[in-house]
Tab-separated table of C-alpha atoms and ligand atoms in Angstrom:
chain	number	residue	atom	x	y	z
F	1	MET	CA	-19.706	37.075	60.519
F	2	ARG	CA	-16.581	37.631	58.433
F	3	TRP	CA	-15.281	34.222	59.631
F	4	LEU	CA	-18.530	32.537	58.696
F	5	PHE	CA	-18.363	34.026	55.208
F	6	ALA	CA	-14.748	32.871	54.834
F	7	CYS	CA	-15.707	29.316	55.909
F	8	LEU	CA	-18.612	29.291	53.458
F	9	LEU	CA	-16.332	30.473	50.657
F	10	VAL	CA	-13.770	27.759	51.428
F	11	SER	CA	-16.510	25.078	51.435
F	12	VAL	CA	-17.847	26.291	48.088
F	13	LEU	CA	-14.348	26.272	46.616
F	14	LEU	CA	-13.770	22.745	47.961
F	15	CYS	CA	-17.030	21.604	46.406
F	16	LEU	CA	-16.031	23.151	43.087
F	17	GLN	CA	-12.685	21.384	43.331
F	18	ILE	CA	-14.394	18.036	43.827
F	19	VAL	CA	-16.797	18.733	40.971
F	20	SER	CA	-13.950	19.692	38.632
F	21	ALA	CA	-12.110	16.518	39.623
F	22	GLN	CA	-15.100	14.404	38.446
F	23	THR	CA	-16.405	16.151	35.408
F	24	PRO	CA	-19.243	14.776	33.280
F	25	ILE	CA	-18.935	15.357	29.542
F	26	SER	CA	-22.010	15.384	27.320
F	27	SER	CA	-20.676	17.198	24.258
F	28	CYS	CA	-17.404	17.866	22.443
F	29	THR	CA	-15.113	19.865	24.714
F	30	ASP	CA	-11.619	20.969	25.676
F	31	ILE	CA	-9.998	19.494	28.771
F	32	SER	CA	-7.502	22.007	30.097
F	33	SER	CA	-7.023	20.937	33.686
F	34	SER	CA	-6.120	17.734	35.447
F	35	GLY	CA	-8.870	15.484	36.702
F	36	TYR	CA	-11.305	12.685	35.987
F	37	TYR	CA	-13.735	13.209	33.119
F	38	TYR	CA	-16.455	10.843	32.021
F	39	LEU	CA	-18.913	10.734	29.157
F	40	THR	CA	-22.591	10.706	29.993
F	41	GLN	CA	-23.856	10.032	26.486
F	42	ASN	CA	-22.813	9.353	22.880
F	43	ILE	CA	-21.343	12.403	21.166
F	44	THR	CA	-20.981	13.275	17.483
F	45	GLY	CA	-19.019	15.762	15.372
F	46	PHE	CA	-16.527	18.409	16.396
F	47	LEU	CA	-16.108	21.042	19.057
F	48	SER	CA	-17.290	24.276	17.463
F	49	GLY	CA	-14.532	25.832	15.370
F	50	GLN	CA	-12.142	22.908	15.935
F	51	TYR	CA	-11.046	19.819	13.991
F	52	TYR	CA	-11.544	17.520	16.979
F	53	CYS	CA	-14.317	16.543	19.352
F	54	ILE	CA	-12.396	16.263	22.620
F	55	GLY	CA	-9.079	18.077	23.056
F	56	ILE	CA	-6.855	17.210	26.009
F	57	PHE	CA	-4.252	19.850	26.820
F	58	ALA	CA	-3.535	19.065	30.476
F	59	SER	CA	-1.505	16.359	32.164
F	60	ASP	CA	-2.822	13.882	34.733
F	61	VAL	CA	-6.183	13.446	33.024
F	62	VAL	CA	-8.423	10.405	32.905
F	63	LEU	CA	-11.064	10.440	30.184
F	64	ASP	CA	-13.471	7.589	30.868
F	65	GLY	CA	-15.846	6.989	27.958
F	66	ASN	CA	-18.106	5.010	30.254
F	67	GLY	CA	-18.946	2.791	27.286
F	68	TYR	CA	-20.205	5.665	25.136
F	69	SER	CA	-19.020	6.701	21.691
F	70	LEU	CA	-17.617	9.580	19.685
F	71	THR	CA	-18.687	9.549	16.044
F	72	GLY	CA	-17.421	11.777	13.268
F	73	SER	CA	-17.953	12.024	9.544
F	74	GLY	CA	-14.571	11.135	8.093
F	75	THR	CA	-12.398	14.130	8.970
F	76	GLY	CA	-10.453	15.520	11.924
F	77	TYR	CA	-9.783	13.834	15.264
F	78	GLY	CA	-12.108	12.137	17.683
F	79	ILE	CA	-9.687	12.860	20.525
F	80	TYR	CA	-6.721	15.189	20.162
F	81	VAL	CA	-4.023	15.146	22.853
F	82	LEU	CA	-1.200	17.698	22.796
F	83	ARG	CA	1.794	18.327	25.083
F	84	THR	CA	0.684	16.287	28.052
F	85	SER	CA	1.869	13.459	30.215
F	86	ASN	CA	0.040	10.808	32.133
F	87	VAL	CA	-3.249	10.945	30.205
F	88	THR	CA	-5.495	7.878	30.228
F	89	ILE	CA	-8.276	7.442	27.700
F	90	GLU	CA	-10.463	4.425	28.286
F	91	ASN	CA	-13.763	2.646	27.803
F	92	LEU	CA	-15.091	4.219	24.655
F	93	THR	CA	-15.664	3.781	20.935
F	94	VAL	CA	-14.293	6.289	18.438
F	95	SER	CA	-15.655	5.964	14.911
F	96	GLN	CA	-15.503	7.598	11.520
F	97	TYR	CA	-13.013	10.369	12.159
F	98	TYR	CA	-9.927	10.659	9.960
F	99	TYR	CA	-7.852	10.063	13.105
F	100	GLY	CA	-9.609	8.248	15.915
F	101	VAL	CA	-7.139	9.348	18.596
F	102	GLY	CA	-4.088	11.552	17.985
F	103	VAL	CA	-1.481	11.866	20.730
F	104	PHE	CA	1.273	14.399	20.029
F	105	LEU	CA	4.337	15.476	22.009
F	106	SER	CA	2.919	13.564	24.940
F	107	SER	CA	4.354	10.825	27.081
F	108	ASN	CA	3.042	8.161	29.395
F	109	SER	CA	-0.412	8.169	27.874
F	110	THR	CA	-2.508	5.041	28.019
F	111	LEU	CA	-5.215	4.090	25.573
F	112	ALA	CA	-7.138	1.200	27.077
F	113	ASN	CA	-10.366	-0.606	26.245
F	114	ILE	CA	-11.001	1.541	23.210
F	115	THR	CA	-12.695	0.442	20.024
F	116	MET	CA	-11.627	2.466	17.010
F	117	SER	CA	-13.740	1.663	13.998
F	118	ASN	CA	-13.678	2.989	10.464
F	119	ASN	CA	-11.328	5.847	11.149
F	120	GLU	CA	-8.757	6.358	8.387
F	121	VAL	CA	-6.065	6.168	11.096
F	122	GLY	CA	-7.121	4.523	14.357
F	123	ALA	CA	-4.448	6.024	16.592
F	124	LEU	CA	-1.558	8.309	15.711
F	125	ILE	CA	0.931	8.235	18.564
F	126	SER	CA	4.154	10.036	19.374
F	127	GLU	CA	6.592	9.593	22.256
F	128	SER	CA	6.251	6.846	24.810
F	129	ASN	CA	2.746	5.576	25.311
F	130	THR	CA	0.830	2.421	26.054
F	131	ILE	CA	-1.960	0.926	24.009
F	132	ALA	CA	-3.760	-1.938	25.692
F	133	ASN	CA	-6.922	-3.899	24.982
F	134	VAL	CA	-7.655	-1.802	21.960
F	135	VAL	CA	-9.728	-2.959	19.016
F	136	VAL	CA	-9.068	-1.236	15.706
F	137	SER	CA	-11.344	-2.317	12.907
F	138	SER	CA	-12.490	-1.176	9.498
F	139	ASP	CA	-14.756	-2.334	6.724
F	140	LYS	CA	-11.755	-2.205	4.405
F	141	PRO	CA	-8.030	-1.978	5.254
F	142	LYS	CA	-7.040	1.340	6.762
F	143	GLU	CA	-4.135	2.705	8.726
F	144	GLY	CA	-4.584	1.307	12.200
F	145	ILE	CA	-2.010	2.271	14.796
F	146	TYR	CA	0.634	4.671	13.557
F	147	LEU	CA	3.712	5.206	15.739
F	148	VAL	CA	5.558	8.315	14.599
F	149	SER	CA	8.883	9.738	15.843
F	150	SER	CA	8.511	7.993	19.140
F	151	ALA	CA	10.090	5.387	21.360
F	152	ASN	CA	9.244	3.005	24.144
F	153	ASN	CA	5.666	2.450	23.113
F	154	ILE	CA	3.902	-0.641	24.393
F	155	ILE	CA	1.152	-2.278	22.381
F	156	LYS	CA	-0.469	-5.235	24.065
F	157	ASP	CA	-3.558	-7.419	24.094
F	158	SER	CA	-5.054	-5.670	21.093
F	159	VAL	CA	-7.039	-6.744	18.069
F	160	LEU	CA	-6.509	-5.193	14.651
F	161	GLN	CA	-9.075	-6.182	12.048
F	162	ASN	CA	-8.612	-4.987	8.436
F	163	SER	CA	-6.021	-2.851	10.084
F	164	GLY	CA	-2.481	-3.046	11.424
F	165	LEU	CA	0.538	-1.205	12.747
F	166	ILE	CA	2.897	1.226	11.011
F	167	VAL	CA	6.058	2.579	12.578
F	168	SER	CA	7.910	5.612	11.324
F	169	ASP	CA	11.116	6.623	13.066
F	170	SER	CA	9.929	4.815	16.179
F	171	TYR	CA	12.107	2.562	18.315
F	172	ASN	CA	12.253	0.383	21.418
F	173	ASN	CA	8.638	-0.549	21.008
F	174	THR	CA	7.132	-3.691	22.475
F	175	VAL	CA	4.242	-5.494	20.817
F	176	THR	CA	2.748	-8.457	22.638
F	177	ASN	CA	-0.362	-10.586	22.306
F	178	THR	CA	-1.725	-8.483	19.474
F	179	THR	CA	-3.369	-9.848	16.346
F	180	VAL	CA	-3.949	-8.668	12.805
F	181	ASN	CA	-6.938	-10.355	11.177
F	182	GLY	CA	-6.852	-12.988	13.885
F	183	LYS	CA	-3.170	-13.799	13.278
F	184	PRO	CA	-0.148	-12.682	15.294
F	185	LEU	CA	1.387	-9.290	14.614
F	186	VAL	CA	5.087	-10.108	14.387
F	187	TYR	CA	7.151	-7.092	15.475
F	188	LEU	CA	10.884	-7.667	15.671
F	189	GLU	CA	13.395	-5.062	16.710
F	190	ASN	CA	17.179	-5.499	16.901
F	191	VAL	CA	16.821	-9.161	15.933
F	192	GLN	CA	19.309	-11.018	13.736
F	193	ASP	CA	19.500	-14.417	12.042
F	194	TYR	CA	15.860	-15.421	12.341
F	195	GLU	CA	13.070	-16.796	10.148
F	196	VAL	CA	9.424	-15.776	10.181
F	197	ASN	CA	7.675	-18.489	8.196
F	198	GLU	CA	4.302	-20.207	7.908
F	199	SER	CA	4.640	-21.633	11.414
F	200	SER	CA	4.388	-18.083	12.775
F	201	ASN	CA	1.022	-17.702	10.987
F	202	ALA	CA	1.763	-13.969	10.990
F	203	GLY	CA	-0.886	-11.470	9.911
F	204	GLN	CA	1.651	-8.659	9.592
F	205	VAL	CA	5.452	-8.472	9.883
F	206	ILE	CA	7.369	-5.387	11.013
F	207	LEU	CA	11.152	-5.452	11.251
F	208	VAL	CA	12.975	-2.541	12.882
F	209	ASN	CA	16.768	-2.474	12.929
F	210	CYS	CA	16.940	-6.145	12.030
F	211	ALA	CA	19.488	-8.097	9.998
F	212	ASN	CA	19.588	-11.435	8.216
F	213	ILE	CA	15.910	-12.305	8.628
F	214	THR	CA	13.837	-14.416	6.246
F	215	VAL	CA	10.118	-13.733	5.925
F	216	ARG	CA	8.510	-16.461	3.843
F	217	ASN	CA	5.368	-18.384	2.953
F	218	LEU	CA	2.882	-15.938	4.442
F	219	ASP	CA	-0.331	-14.248	3.399
F	220	LEU	CA	-0.072	-10.709	4.741
F	221	SER	CA	-3.192	-9.210	3.177
F	222	ASN	CA	-5.942	-6.860	4.399
F	223	THR	CA	-3.723	-4.881	6.740
F	224	THR	CA	-1.918	-1.515	6.731
F	225	VAL	CA	1.265	-2.846	5.166
F	226	GLY	CA	2.075	-6.536	4.799
F	227	VAL	CA	5.793	-6.288	5.517
F	228	GLU	CA	7.566	-3.203	6.769
F	229	LEU	CA	11.357	-2.999	6.948
F	230	TRP	CA	12.729	-0.023	8.840
F	231	GLY	CA	16.485	0.422	9.086
F	232	SER	CA	17.052	-3.254	8.332
F	233	GLU	CA	19.471	-5.132	6.106
F	234	ARG	CA	19.945	-8.525	4.524
F	235	ILE	CA	16.244	-9.352	4.807
F	236	ARG	CA	14.693	-11.898	2.463
F	237	VAL	CA	10.988	-11.632	1.741
F	238	GLU	CA	10.013	-14.713	-0.248
F	239	ASN	CA	6.756	-16.240	-1.367
F	240	VAL	CA	4.629	-13.655	0.392
F	241	VAL	CA	1.201	-12.389	-0.637
F	242	ALA	CA	0.451	-8.768	0.272
F	243	ASN	CA	-2.899	-7.949	-1.353
F	244	ASN	CA	-5.635	-5.450	-0.500
F	245	ASN	CA	-3.496	-3.576	1.979
F	246	VAL	CA	-3.108	0.155	2.325
F	247	GLY	CA	0.407	-0.512	0.939
F	248	GLY	CA	1.860	-3.900	0.005
F	249	ILE	CA	5.474	-3.871	1.208
F	250	TRP	CA	7.436	-0.934	2.589
F	251	LEU	CA	11.222	-0.618	2.845
F	252	GLU	CA	12.616	2.454	4.563
F	253	SER	CA	16.349	3.013	5.100
F	254	SER	CA	16.876	-0.679	4.389
F	255	SER	CA	19.501	-2.269	2.186
F	256	ASN	CA	20.903	-5.477	0.704
F	257	SER	CA	17.521	-7.146	0.990
F	258	THR	CA	15.634	-9.233	-1.548
F	259	ILE	CA	11.961	-9.450	-2.390
F	260	THR	CA	11.214	-12.471	-4.540
F	261	ASN	CA	8.097	-14.423	-5.533
F	262	VAL	CA	5.924	-11.805	-3.930
F	263	THR	CA	2.407	-10.960	-5.030
F	264	ALA	CA	1.282	-7.422	-4.226
F	265	ASN	CA	-2.049	-6.728	-5.899
F	266	SER	CA	-4.874	-4.270	-5.364
F	267	ASN	CA	-3.191	-2.272	-2.633
F	268	ARG	CA	-4.760	1.141	-2.089
F	269	TYR	CA	-1.468	2.969	-2.482
F	270	ASP	CA	1.730	1.358	-3.777
F	271	GLY	CA	2.506	-2.332	-4.253
F	272	VAL	CA	6.069	-1.859	-3.003
F	273	VAL	CA	7.685	1.313	-1.691
F	274	LEU	CA	11.417	1.866	-1.282
F	275	ARG	CA	12.411	5.031	0.559
F	276	PHE	CA	16.056	5.841	1.186
F	277	SER	CA	16.737	2.183	0.467
F	278	ASP	CA	19.675	1.105	-1.687
F	279	SER	CA	21.136	-2.107	-3.110
F	280	ASN	CA	18.022	-4.229	-2.809
F	281	THR	CA	16.711	-6.791	-5.299
F	282	ILE	CA	13.078	-7.127	-6.351
F	283	ALA	CA	12.575	-10.100	-8.632
F	284	SER	CA	10.072	-12.638	-9.934
F	285	SER	CA	7.151	-10.833	-8.344
F	286	THR	CA	3.729	-9.707	-9.499
F	287	PHE	CA	2.380	-6.208	-8.987
F	288	THR	CA	-1.058	-5.560	-10.428
F	289	ASN	CA	-3.896	-3.141	-9.904
F	290	ASN	CA	-2.197	-1.082	-7.211
F	291	GLY	CA	-3.016	2.561	-6.595
F	292	GLU	CA	-6.789	2.369	-6.472
F	293	ALA	CA	-7.007	5.458	-4.279
F	294	GLY	CA	-6.173	7.438	-7.414
F	295	LEU	CA	-3.811	9.939	-5.836
F	296	ASN	CA	-0.718	11.194	-7.661
F	297	GLY	CA	2.342	9.040	-7.559
F	298	GLU	CA	0.764	5.757	-6.532
F	299	ALA	CA	2.265	2.895	-8.439
F	300	GLY	CA	3.069	-0.782	-8.585
F	301	LEU	CA	6.564	0.150	-7.385
F	302	ALA	CA	7.525	3.506	-5.905
F	303	LEU	CA	11.180	4.473	-5.418
F	304	GLU	CA	12.018	7.541	-3.407
F	305	SER	CA	15.650	8.586	-3.003
F	306	SER	CA	16.644	4.961	-3.544
F	307	SER	CA	19.452	3.817	-5.825
F	308	ASN	CA	21.432	0.851	-7.029
F	309	ASN	CA	18.482	-1.499	-6.664
F	310	LEU	CA	18.076	-4.413	-9.084
F	311	ILE	CA	14.523	-4.907	-10.314
F	312	TYR	CA	14.002	-7.696	-12.851
F	313	ASN	CA	11.673	-10.460	-13.961
F	314	ASN	CA	8.630	-8.828	-12.385
F	315	TYR	CA	5.155	-8.593	-13.858
F	316	PHE	CA	3.752	-5.073	-13.663
F	317	ASN	CA	0.165	-4.308	-14.612
F	318	ASN	CA	-0.960	-1.099	-12.925
F	319	THR	CA	-2.197	2.234	-14.225
F	320	ASN	CA	1.166	3.599	-13.002
F	321	ASN	CA	3.728	0.830	-12.901
F	322	VAL	CA	6.630	2.841	-11.486
F	323	ALA	CA	6.961	6.134	-9.674
F	324	ILE	CA	10.453	7.534	-9.087
F	325	TYR	CA	11.273	10.480	-6.895
F	326	GLY	CA	14.838	11.681	-6.797
F	327	GLY	CA	15.918	10.097	-10.078
F	328	GLN	CA	18.760	7.955	-8.747
F	329	PRO	CA	20.019	5.123	-10.950
F	330	ASN	CA	18.675	1.603	-10.581
F	331	THR	CA	19.083	-1.503	-12.709
F	332	TRP	CA	15.991	-2.933	-14.395
F	333	ASN	CA	17.297	-6.051	-16.115
F	334	VAL	CA	19.909	-8.773	-15.894
F	335	THR	CA	21.949	-9.987	-18.851
F	336	ARG	CA	19.833	-12.003	-21.275
F	337	THR	CA	20.144	-15.497	-19.786
F	338	GLU	CA	18.361	-18.749	-20.605
F	339	GLY	CA	15.674	-19.562	-18.058
F	340	LYS	CA	11.876	-19.405	-17.662
F	341	ASN	CA	10.806	-15.837	-17.032
F	342	ILE	CA	7.727	-14.589	-15.204
F	343	VAL	CA	5.555	-14.542	-18.339
F	344	GLY	CA	6.678	-17.951	-19.594
F	345	GLY	CA	9.387	-16.910	-22.054
F	346	ASN	CA	12.706	-18.729	-22.288
F	347	TYR	CA	14.995	-15.839	-21.360
F	348	LEU	CA	15.497	-13.837	-18.207
F	349	GLY	CA	16.114	-10.170	-18.871
F	350	GLY	CA	13.980	-7.279	-17.685
F	351	ASN	CA	10.385	-6.916	-16.542
F	352	TYR	CA	6.964	-7.225	-18.137
F	353	TRP	CA	5.417	-3.759	-18.447
F	354	GLY	CA	1.706	-4.339	-18.847
F	355	SER	CA	-1.236	-2.021	-18.468
F	356	PRO	CA	-4.832	-2.638	-17.406
F	357	ASP	CA	-5.982	-1.209	-20.762
F	358	GLY	CA	-3.902	-3.809	-22.609
F	359	TYR	CA	-1.623	-1.228	-24.241
F	360	GLY	CA	1.362	-1.256	-21.895
F	361	PHE	CA	4.897	-1.155	-23.294
F	362	SER	CA	5.314	-4.929	-23.191
F	363	ASP	CA	1.752	-5.460	-24.439
F	364	THR	CA	2.499	-3.652	-27.686
F	365	CYS	CA	6.269	-3.695	-28.261
F	366	GLY	CA	7.820	-5.220	-31.365
F	367	ASP	CA	9.749	-8.478	-31.137
F	368	SER	CA	11.342	-9.034	-34.533
F	369	ASN	CA	13.428	-12.085	-33.614
F	370	GLY	CA	10.668	-13.743	-31.594
F	371	ASP	CA	12.743	-14.326	-28.452
F	372	LEU	CA	9.981	-12.685	-26.372
F	373	ILE	CA	12.173	-9.721	-25.496
F	374	CYS	CA	11.126	-6.340	-26.873
F	375	ASP	CA	13.160	-4.819	-29.702
F	376	GLN	CA	13.377	-1.504	-27.848
F	377	PRO	CA	14.328	-0.713	-24.222
F	378	TYR	CA	11.713	0.633	-21.825
F	379	VAL	CA	12.849	4.044	-20.631
F	380	ILE	CA	11.446	5.111	-17.260
F	381	ASP	CA	13.831	8.068	-17.000
F	382	ASP	CA	17.453	8.813	-17.914
F	383	TYR	CA	18.773	6.766	-14.983
F	384	ASN	CA	16.241	3.987	-15.063
F	385	ILE	CA	16.041	1.941	-18.238
F	386	ASP	CA	14.906	-1.638	-18.723
F	387	TYR	CA	17.053	-2.743	-21.665
F	388	LEU	CA	15.347	-6.130	-22.009
F	389	PRO	CA	11.610	-5.701	-21.406
F	390	LEU	CA	9.687	-8.937	-21.679
F	391	VAL	CA	7.047	-9.912	-24.223
F	392	ARG	CA	4.259	-12.280	-23.327
F	393	ILE	CA	3.289	-15.275	-25.426
F	394	VAL	CA	-0.145	-14.321	-26.665
F	395	ALA	CA	-2.540	-17.185	-27.308
F	396	THR	CA	-2.872	-17.508	-31.084
F	397	PRO	CA	-6.450	-16.867	-32.170
F	398	THR	CA	-8.138	-19.928	-33.582
F	399	PRO	CA	-7.709	-19.687	-37.363
F	400	THR	CA	-10.856	-19.550	-39.465
F	401	PRO	CA	-11.127	-22.997	-41.003
F	402	THR	CA	-10.293	-22.741	-44.683
F	403	PRO	CA	-12.846	-24.520	-46.811
F	404	THR	CA	-11.099	-27.581	-48.209
F	405	PRO	CA	-11.236	-27.353	-51.998
F	406	THR	CA	-12.704	-30.443	-53.485
F	407	PRO	CA	-10.464	-31.324	-56.368
F	408	THR	CA	-12.063	-32.907	-59.337
F	409	PRO	CA	-10.067	-36.054	-59.812
F	410	THR	CA	-11.431	-36.724	-63.241
F	411	PRO	CA	-8.794	-36.354	-65.912
F	412	SER	CA	-9.933	-33.317	-67.800
F	413	PRO	CA	-9.440	-32.449	-71.382
F	414	ILE	CA	-7.002	-29.606	-72.007
F	415	LYS	CA	-9.711	-27.111	-72.889
F	416	THR	CA	-11.221	-27.339	-69.397
F	417	GLU	CA	-7.778	-26.603	-67.807
F	418	ILE	CA	-7.768	-22.998	-68.985
F	419	PRO	CA	-10.902	-21.926	-67.101
F	420	THR	CA	-9.673	-23.816	-64.007
F	421	ILE	CA	-6.325	-21.958	-64.046
F	422	ALA	CA	-8.156	-18.676	-64.652
F	423	MET	CA	-10.485	-19.399	-61.758
F	424	ILE	CA	-7.559	-20.197	-59.456
F	425	ALA	CA	-5.822	-17.004	-60.585
F	426	ILE	CA	-8.977	-14.961	-59.965
F	427	ALA	CA	-9.476	-16.630	-56.593
F	428	ALA	CA	-5.835	-15.885	-55.693
F	429	LEU	CA	-6.241	-12.237	-56.738
F	430	VAL	CA	-9.429	-11.950	-54.712
F	431	LEU	CA	-7.692	-13.528	-51.728
F	432	VAL	CA	-4.713	-11.133	-52.019
F	433	ALA	CA	-7.130	-8.210	-52.271
F	434	VAL	CA	-9.136	-9.386	-49.262
F	435	VAL	CA	-5.980	-9.878	-47.186
F	436	ALA	CA	-4.672	-6.436	-48.209
F	437	VAL	CA	-7.978	-4.790	-47.291
F	438	ALA	CA	-8.084	-6.661	-43.999
F	439	ARG	CA	-4.488	-5.679	-43.229
F	440	SER	CA	-5.040	-2.036	-43.976
F	441	ALA	CA	-8.207	-2.095	-41.905
F	442	ARG	CA	-6.324	-3.657	-39.008
F	443	LYS	CA	-3.469	-1.164	-39.342
F	444	LYS	CA	-5.974	1.643	-39.206
F	445	THR	CA	-7.574	0.241	-36.105
F	446	VAL	CA	-4.292	-0.189	-34.254
F	447	LYS	CA	-3.126	3.274	-35.348
F	448	GLN	CA	-6.425	4.734	-34.222
F	449	MET	CA	-6.120	2.988	-30.893
F	450	LEU	CA	-2.583	4.261	-30.370
F	451	GLU	CA	-3.781	7.753	-31.126
F	452	ASP	CA	-6.586	7.336	-28.652
F	453	MET	CA	-4.070	6.094	-26.102
F	454	ASN	CA	-1.818	9.107	-26.728
F	455	ASP	CA	-4.789	11.332	-26.137
F	456	PHE	CA	-5.396	9.504	-22.870
F	457	GLU	CA	-1.712	9.823	-21.856
F	458	PHE	CA	-1.779	13.495	-22.685
F	459	PHE	CA	-4.941	13.984	-20.703
F	460	ARG	CA	-3.417	12.211	-17.732
F	461	ARG	CA	-0.259	14.329	-17.849
F	462	VAL	CA	-2.208	17.553	-18.152
F	463	ARG	CA	-4.449	16.562	-15.336
N	1	CA	CA1	13.208	-9.777	-29.377
């Protein structure tokens, strides 16, 4: 009898083992032991009390979505993986979380056949992992695949739409057969003396530990970041458009590189970011309407702990044109030299400092000698001064046609001359008076507007 009971117990335990090895999932849950898990229906929201729907905290796990979906409402993680190895997540759609899939302190994970749509970040990955046959898409550009503090990641056969790749302190990665907006994602690491031009038809360009590379004649818009330089030097980015991205162009720990004839407009965060990047040149480029997300510190150009960069002949027109963190010195103009500048003037010098409200420094500065260079320098901070800010040629308003006086050619007797002279004198006096009134009225208006602007500036600072 005792033996029979023991056999029964063993059979039950075996059955349980098999069941736990093939576990159906029909709601948000934690996975804390190895095995095969599969979704049996679409799931929404979070696991109660957590910021994720499915948490994986065990190694040797397969999560098979079976074609079903996880859907959030803009925050947290769809799938959160922590301290594991050999986890496979496959065959599902993850939508509308802040992070679609987050994999932390985990190695040898595989994300395969996953569609990540409208998450702020599709996949945030650390350590060595593989992403294959993944589709990351958004209605508007968001942060697609983010490789952080990791190495030896493989990204292959994937499609990034209104999305892209970002790497941060991540090396020895391989990216193959992956597109951004239908165009190749060009990821180069440890490459020297190379050109990425229009023949590459790149949709995004990422250079890690590269040197002497030219990136030119490309439209790198509607992605995470058009061009990213990480730990690279002597890179030339020329004639590139980087519009409507999360960020236009990003240089991190990169030096002696030049960005020229670039257009970076309407990026959600900054037009160009330099972090820990020295001795670069940014010239003859246009940065407008960046920073639409409205967070602090977004700007046309953001410099963080970056010094000795030369920034001149650029057109800035953003609510915040420049943001500087760290306060290191940079140079914002070249010596006044003859040559067409970015706003059509005849001298190269500094930059044009416009503002969407039309009252930027360059929009309103005085130019007493008419050389289209402001009388006063533009002071960003004590270490960052544009000594030769540019003035734009403003189209002259069409003058009001002066009524042509019809002279009376008839020789007049002397007595009629007196009233004529008097009339001219009166007319002249009236004209002077009218002009004076008009001038004072205009002065008042401009003064009023400047006051209004100061109020606005003050409000913005206080806020
Ligand atoms: Ca001047």
